[in-house]
PDB file of C-alpha atoms in Angstrom:
ATOM      1  CA  MET A   1     150.733 157.777 263.206  1.00 88.00           C
ATOM      2  CA  ARG A   2     147.805 156.062 262.830  1.00 96.00           C
ATOM      3  CA  PRO A   3     148.466 152.370 262.181  1.00 98.00           C
ATOM      4  CA  VAL A   4     145.990 150.196 259.692  1.00 98.00           C
ATOM      5  CA  VAL A   5     144.201 147.218 260.254  1.00 98.00           C
ATOM      6  CA  TYR A   6     144.052 145.094 257.198  1.00 98.00           C
ATOM      7  CA  LEU A   7     140.924 142.612 257.312  1.00 98.00           C
ATOM      8  CA  ASP A   8     140.071 139.547 255.615  1.00 97.00           C
ATOM      9  CA  VAL A   9     136.371 137.935 255.652  1.00 97.00           C
ATOM     10  CA  ASP A  10     136.234 134.650 254.865  1.00 96.00           C
ATOM     11  CA  GLY A  11     138.378 132.638 257.724  1.00 97.00           C
ATOM     12  CA  ALA A  12     139.280 135.774 259.278  1.00 97.00           C
ATOM     13  CA  VAL A  13     135.753 137.921 260.587  1.00 98.00           C
ATOM     14  CA  SER A  14     133.362 135.243 259.401  1.00 98.00           C
ATOM     15  CA  ALA A  15     134.638 131.559 261.034  1.00 96.00           C
ATOM     16  CA  LEU A  16     134.165 128.731 258.047  1.00 95.00           C
ATOM     17  CA  SER A  17     132.445 126.822 260.367  1.00 94.00           C
ATOM     18  CA  PRO A  18     128.895 127.003 262.584  1.00 93.00           C
ATOM     19  CA  THR A  19     131.499 127.735 265.837  1.00 91.00           C
ATOM     20  CA  HIS A  20     133.196 131.521 265.604  1.00 95.00           C
ATOM     21  CA  GLY A  21     136.495 131.701 267.870  1.00 96.00           C
ATOM     22  CA  PHE A  22     134.482 134.657 269.928  1.00 96.00           C
ATOM     23  CA  GLY A  23     131.447 132.153 270.765  1.00 94.00           C
ATOM     24  CA  ASP A  24     128.248 134.179 269.223  1.00 94.00           C
ATOM     25  CA  GLY A  25     128.710 133.310 265.341  1.00 93.00           C
ATOM     26  CA  LEU A  26     125.298 133.605 263.703  1.00 95.00           C
ATOM     27  CA  PRO A  27     124.817 132.527 260.427  1.00 97.00           C
ATOM     28  CA  PHE A  28     124.470 135.828 258.074  1.00 97.00           C
ATOM     29  CA  GLU A  29     123.477 135.119 254.190  1.00 97.00           C
ATOM     30  CA  LEU A  30     124.635 136.959 251.806  1.00 97.00           C
ATOM     31  CA  PHE A  31     124.444 136.391 248.152  1.00 97.00           C
ATOM     32  CA  GLY A  32     123.827 133.058 248.370  1.00 96.00           C
ATOM     33  CA  ASP A  33     127.149 132.364 250.965  1.00 95.00           C
ATOM     34  CA  GLU A  34     126.367 131.677 254.456  1.00 97.00           C
ATOM     35  CA  LEU A  35     129.183 133.684 256.503  1.00 97.00           C
ATOM     36  CA  ILE A  36     129.138 133.099 260.329  1.00 97.00           C
ATOM     37  CA  LEU A  37     129.150 136.356 262.220  1.00 97.00           C
ATOM     38  CA  SER A  38     130.053 137.772 265.619  1.00 97.00           C
ATOM     39  CA  ASP A  39     128.565 140.583 266.874  1.00 96.00           C
ATOM     40  CA  ARG A  40     131.385 140.700 269.891  1.00 97.00           C
ATOM     41  CA  LEU A  41     134.297 140.815 267.371  1.00 98.00           C
ATOM     42  CA  GLY A  42     132.284 143.790 265.566  1.00 98.00           C
ATOM     43  CA  ALA A  43     132.025 145.620 268.608  1.00 98.00           C
ATOM     44  CA  ARG A  44     135.799 145.127 269.478  1.00 98.00           C
ATOM     45  CA  LEU A  45     136.925 145.869 265.701  1.00 98.00           C
ATOM     46  CA  GLY A  46     134.917 148.975 265.990  1.00 98.00           C
ATOM     47  CA  ALA A  47     136.782 149.856 269.099  1.00 98.00           C
ATOM     48  CA  LEU A  48     140.022 149.535 267.547  1.00 98.00           C
ATOM     49  CA  ASP A  49     142.380 152.755 267.827  1.00 97.00           C
ATOM     50  CA  ALA A  50     143.252 152.518 264.021  1.00 98.00           C
ATOM     51  CA  ASP A  51     142.387 152.847 260.578  1.00 98.00           C
ATOM     52  CA  LEU A  52     140.417 149.857 259.535  1.00 98.00           C
ATOM     53  CA  ARG A  53     140.122 148.486 255.480  1.00 98.00           C
ATOM     54  CA  TRP A  54     139.034 145.550 254.260  1.00 98.00           C
ATOM     55  CA  LEU A  55     141.448 143.433 252.285  1.00 97.00           C
ATOM     56  CA  THR A  56     139.380 140.566 250.981  1.00 95.00           C
ATOM     57  CA  THR A  57     137.524 139.238 247.434  1.00 93.00           C
ATOM     58  CA  TRP A  58     134.024 140.106 248.697  1.00 95.00           C
ATOM     59  CA  GLY A  59     135.288 144.304 248.091  1.00 94.00           C
ATOM     60  CA  ALA A  60     132.740 146.850 248.345  1.00 96.00           C
ATOM     61  CA  ASP A  61     130.336 143.775 249.327  1.00 97.00           C
ATOM     62  CA  ALA A  62     132.458 143.451 253.067  1.00 98.00           C
ATOM     63  CA  ASN A  63     130.389 146.874 253.990  1.00 98.00           C
ATOM     64  CA  LEU A  64     127.143 144.415 253.976  1.00 98.00           C
ATOM     65  CA  ILE A  65     129.372 142.492 256.047  1.00 98.00           C
ATOM     66  CA  GLY A  66     130.563 144.345 258.393  1.00 98.00           C
ATOM     67  CA  ALA A  67     126.959 146.317 258.780  1.00 98.00           C
ATOM     68  CA  ALA A  68     126.170 142.969 259.767  1.00 97.00           C
ATOM     69  CA  MET A  69     128.390 143.181 262.905  1.00 97.00           C
ATOM     70  CA  LYS A  70     127.224 146.917 263.321  1.00 97.00           C
ATOM     71  CA  LEU A  71     131.006 148.037 261.804  1.00 98.00           C
ATOM     72  CA  PRO A  72     130.250 151.503 259.920  1.00 97.00           C
ATOM     73  CA  ASP A  73     131.249 151.599 256.000  1.00 98.00           C
ATOM     74  CA  LEU A  74     135.362 151.075 255.883  1.00 98.00           C
ATOM     75  CA  PRO A  75     137.593 151.759 253.178  1.00 98.00           C
ATOM     76  CA  VAL A  76     138.590 148.541 250.643  1.00 98.00           C
ATOM     77  CA  ALA A  77     141.719 148.850 250.593  1.00 98.00           C
ATOM     78  CA  GLY A  78     142.101 147.758 247.368  1.00 96.00           C
ATOM     79  CA  LEU A  79     140.561 145.216 244.624  1.00 90.00           C
ATOM     80  CA  PRO A  80     141.125 142.148 243.368  1.00 89.00           C
ATOM     81  CA  PRO A  81     141.905 141.312 240.176  1.00 87.00           C
ATOM     82  CA  LEU A  82     138.802 139.835 238.008  1.00 86.00           C
ATOM     83  CA  ASP A  83     141.240 135.946 237.698  1.00 85.00           C
ATOM     84  CA  ALA A  84     142.145 136.644 241.677  1.00 81.00           C
ATOM     85  CA  THR A  85     141.854 134.206 244.739  1.00 79.00           C
ATOM     86  CA  ALA A  86     141.405 134.463 248.267  1.00 76.00           C
ATOM     87  CA  GLY A  87     144.675 133.697 249.031  1.00 79.00           C
ATOM     88  CA  GLY A  88     146.606 134.802 246.057  1.00 80.00           C
ATOM     89  CA  PRO A  89     149.556 137.609 245.896  1.00 92.00           C
ATOM     90  CA  TRP A  90     147.200 140.768 244.845  1.00 94.00           C
ATOM     91  CA  LYS A  91     146.511 141.251 248.509  1.00 96.00           C
ATOM     92  CA  PHE A  92     150.478 141.441 249.272  1.00 96.00           C
ATOM     93  CA  ASP A  93     150.646 143.812 246.401  1.00 96.00           C
ATOM     94  CA  VAL A  94     148.028 146.165 247.436  1.00 97.00           C
ATOM     95  CA  VAL A  95     149.676 146.486 251.079  1.00 98.00           C
ATOM     96  CA  ARG A  96     153.069 146.767 249.782  1.00 97.00           C
ATOM     97  CA  ALA A  97     152.290 149.426 248.290  1.00 97.00           C
ATOM     98  CA  GLN A  98     149.813 151.294 250.580  1.00 98.00           C
ATOM     99  CA  VAL A  99     152.471 151.169 253.237  1.00 98.00           C
ATOM    100  CA  GLU A 100     155.791 152.133 251.015  1.00 97.00           C
ATOM    101  CA  VAL A 101     153.762 155.370 250.418  1.00 97.00           C
ATOM    102  CA  GLU A 102     152.031 155.520 254.048  1.00 97.00           C
ATOM    103  CA  ARG A 103     155.170 154.218 256.262  1.00 97.00           C
ATOM    104  CA  ARG A 104     152.731 153.550 258.833  1.00 97.00           C
ATOM    105  CA  PRO A 105     152.208 150.090 261.274  1.00 98.00           C
ATOM    106  CA  PHE A 106     150.169 147.901 259.834  1.00 98.00           C
ATOM    107  CA  ALA A 107     148.085 144.673 261.482  1.00 98.00           C
ATOM    108  CA  TRP A 108     146.902 142.126 258.586  1.00 98.00           C
ATOM    109  CA  ILE A 109     144.882 139.488 259.593  1.00 98.00           C
ATOM    110  CA  ASP A 110     144.187 136.764 257.019  1.00 97.00           C
ATOM    111  CA  ASP A 111     143.542 133.275 257.388  1.00 97.00           C
ATOM    112  CA  GLU A 112     145.415 132.075 253.798  1.00 94.00           C
ATOM    113  CA  ALA A 113     147.195 135.136 251.858  1.00 94.00           C
ATOM    114  CA  ILE A 114     149.851 136.777 253.712  1.00 96.00           C
ATOM    115  CA  PRO A 115     153.529 135.767 252.001  1.00 95.00           C
ATOM    116  CA  ALA A 116     156.008 134.741 254.643  1.00 95.00           C
ATOM    117  CA  ILE A 117     157.997 137.462 253.233  1.00 96.00           C
ATOM    118  CA  THR A 118     155.898 139.849 255.146  1.00 96.00           C
ATOM    119  CA  ALA A 119     157.475 140.399 258.450  1.00 96.00           C
ATOM    120  CA  ALA A 120     160.909 140.622 257.076  1.00 97.00           C
ATOM    121  CA  TRP A 121     159.727 142.979 253.848  1.00 97.00           C
ATOM    122  CA  ALA A 122     158.286 145.385 256.601  1.00 96.00           C
ATOM    123  CA  GLU A 123     161.289 145.439 258.833  1.00 96.00           C
ATOM    124  CA  SER A 124     163.360 146.072 255.981  1.00 96.00           C
ATOM    125  CA  MET A 125     160.885 149.257 255.553  1.00 95.00           C
ATOM    126  CA  GLY A 126     161.398 150.213 258.931  1.00 97.00           C
ATOM    127  CA  VAL A 127     157.488 149.978 259.310  1.00 97.00           C
ATOM    128  CA  PRO A 128     156.244 147.687 262.902  1.00 98.00           C
ATOM    129  CA  CYS A 129     153.635 144.924 261.543  1.00 98.00           C
ATOM    130  CA  LEU A 130     151.584 142.301 263.100  1.00 98.00           C
ATOM    131  CA  LEU A 131     150.523 139.492 260.760  1.00 98.00           C
ATOM    132  CA  VAL A 132     147.544 137.390 262.598  1.00 98.00           C
ATOM    133  CA  GLU A 133     146.458 134.138 260.434  1.00 98.00           C
ATOM    134  CA  PRO A 134     143.763 132.949 262.443  1.00 98.00           C
ATOM    135  CA  ASP A 135     142.080 129.524 261.751  1.00 97.00           C
ATOM    136  CA  PRO A 136     139.972 129.117 258.969  1.00 97.00           C
ATOM    137  CA  GLU A 137     136.965 127.599 260.917  1.00 97.00           C
ATOM    138  CA  ARG A 138     137.344 129.374 263.889  1.00 97.00           C
ATOM    139  CA  GLY A 139     138.136 132.816 262.193  1.00 97.00           C
ATOM    140  CA  LEU A 140     139.410 135.345 264.728  1.00 98.00           C
ATOM    141  CA  THR A 141     139.448 134.865 268.473  1.00 98.00           C
ATOM    142  CA  PRO A 142     139.347 137.211 271.563  1.00 98.00           C
ATOM    143  CA  ALA A 143     143.144 135.910 272.380  1.00 98.00           C
ATOM    144  CA  GLU A 144     144.364 137.374 268.502  1.00 98.00           C
ATOM    145  CA  LEU A 145     142.394 140.013 268.831  1.00 98.00           C
ATOM    146  CA  ASP A 146     144.245 141.076 271.811  1.00 98.00           C
ATOM    147  CA  ALA A 147     147.553 140.501 270.523  1.00 98.00           C
ATOM    148  CA  VAL A 148     146.129 143.032 267.866  1.00 98.00           C
ATOM    149  CA  GLU A 149     144.983 145.593 270.408  1.00 98.00           C
ATOM    150  CA  ALA A 150     148.191 145.386 272.322  1.00 98.00           C
ATOM    151  CA  PHE A 151     150.216 145.542 268.753  1.00 98.00           C
ATOM    152  CA  LEU A 152     148.188 149.233 268.443  1.00 98.00           C
ATOM    153  CA  ALA A 153     148.890 150.057 271.744  1.00 96.00           C
ATOM    154  CA  ARG A 154     152.401 150.382 271.400  1.00 91.00           C
TER     155      ARG A 154
END
């Protein structure tokens, strides 16, 4: 069963500081916001043996960010409610609903929205999961993505 990788943007795919965890971060402006993106991260994400899904308040606009990293268009796992925050509970609701139906292993990469109950909940469902919470200032690092690759290879 092919695993799923849920991807956040701000603080995960995009570093919040000028120094990206992959070391090659370049500024990318979208709708007046400056993101710091890494081509090397994009290449490694694109090579993952998993179904990638955006899980971000950027919604479908995340594909504009992905395109800047040379990723193909990815499905959006779920749309946030109008009053949503980046770290709000809506993301867990989306993951829970999809995992309960699909029962696929998943990795969730997010700097602030993964609730403490996620690992225990996934275990109770009998679904392997990997939760990656990057430092938002640097975003996802090669070592963290190594862990994702190792998880997906199991």
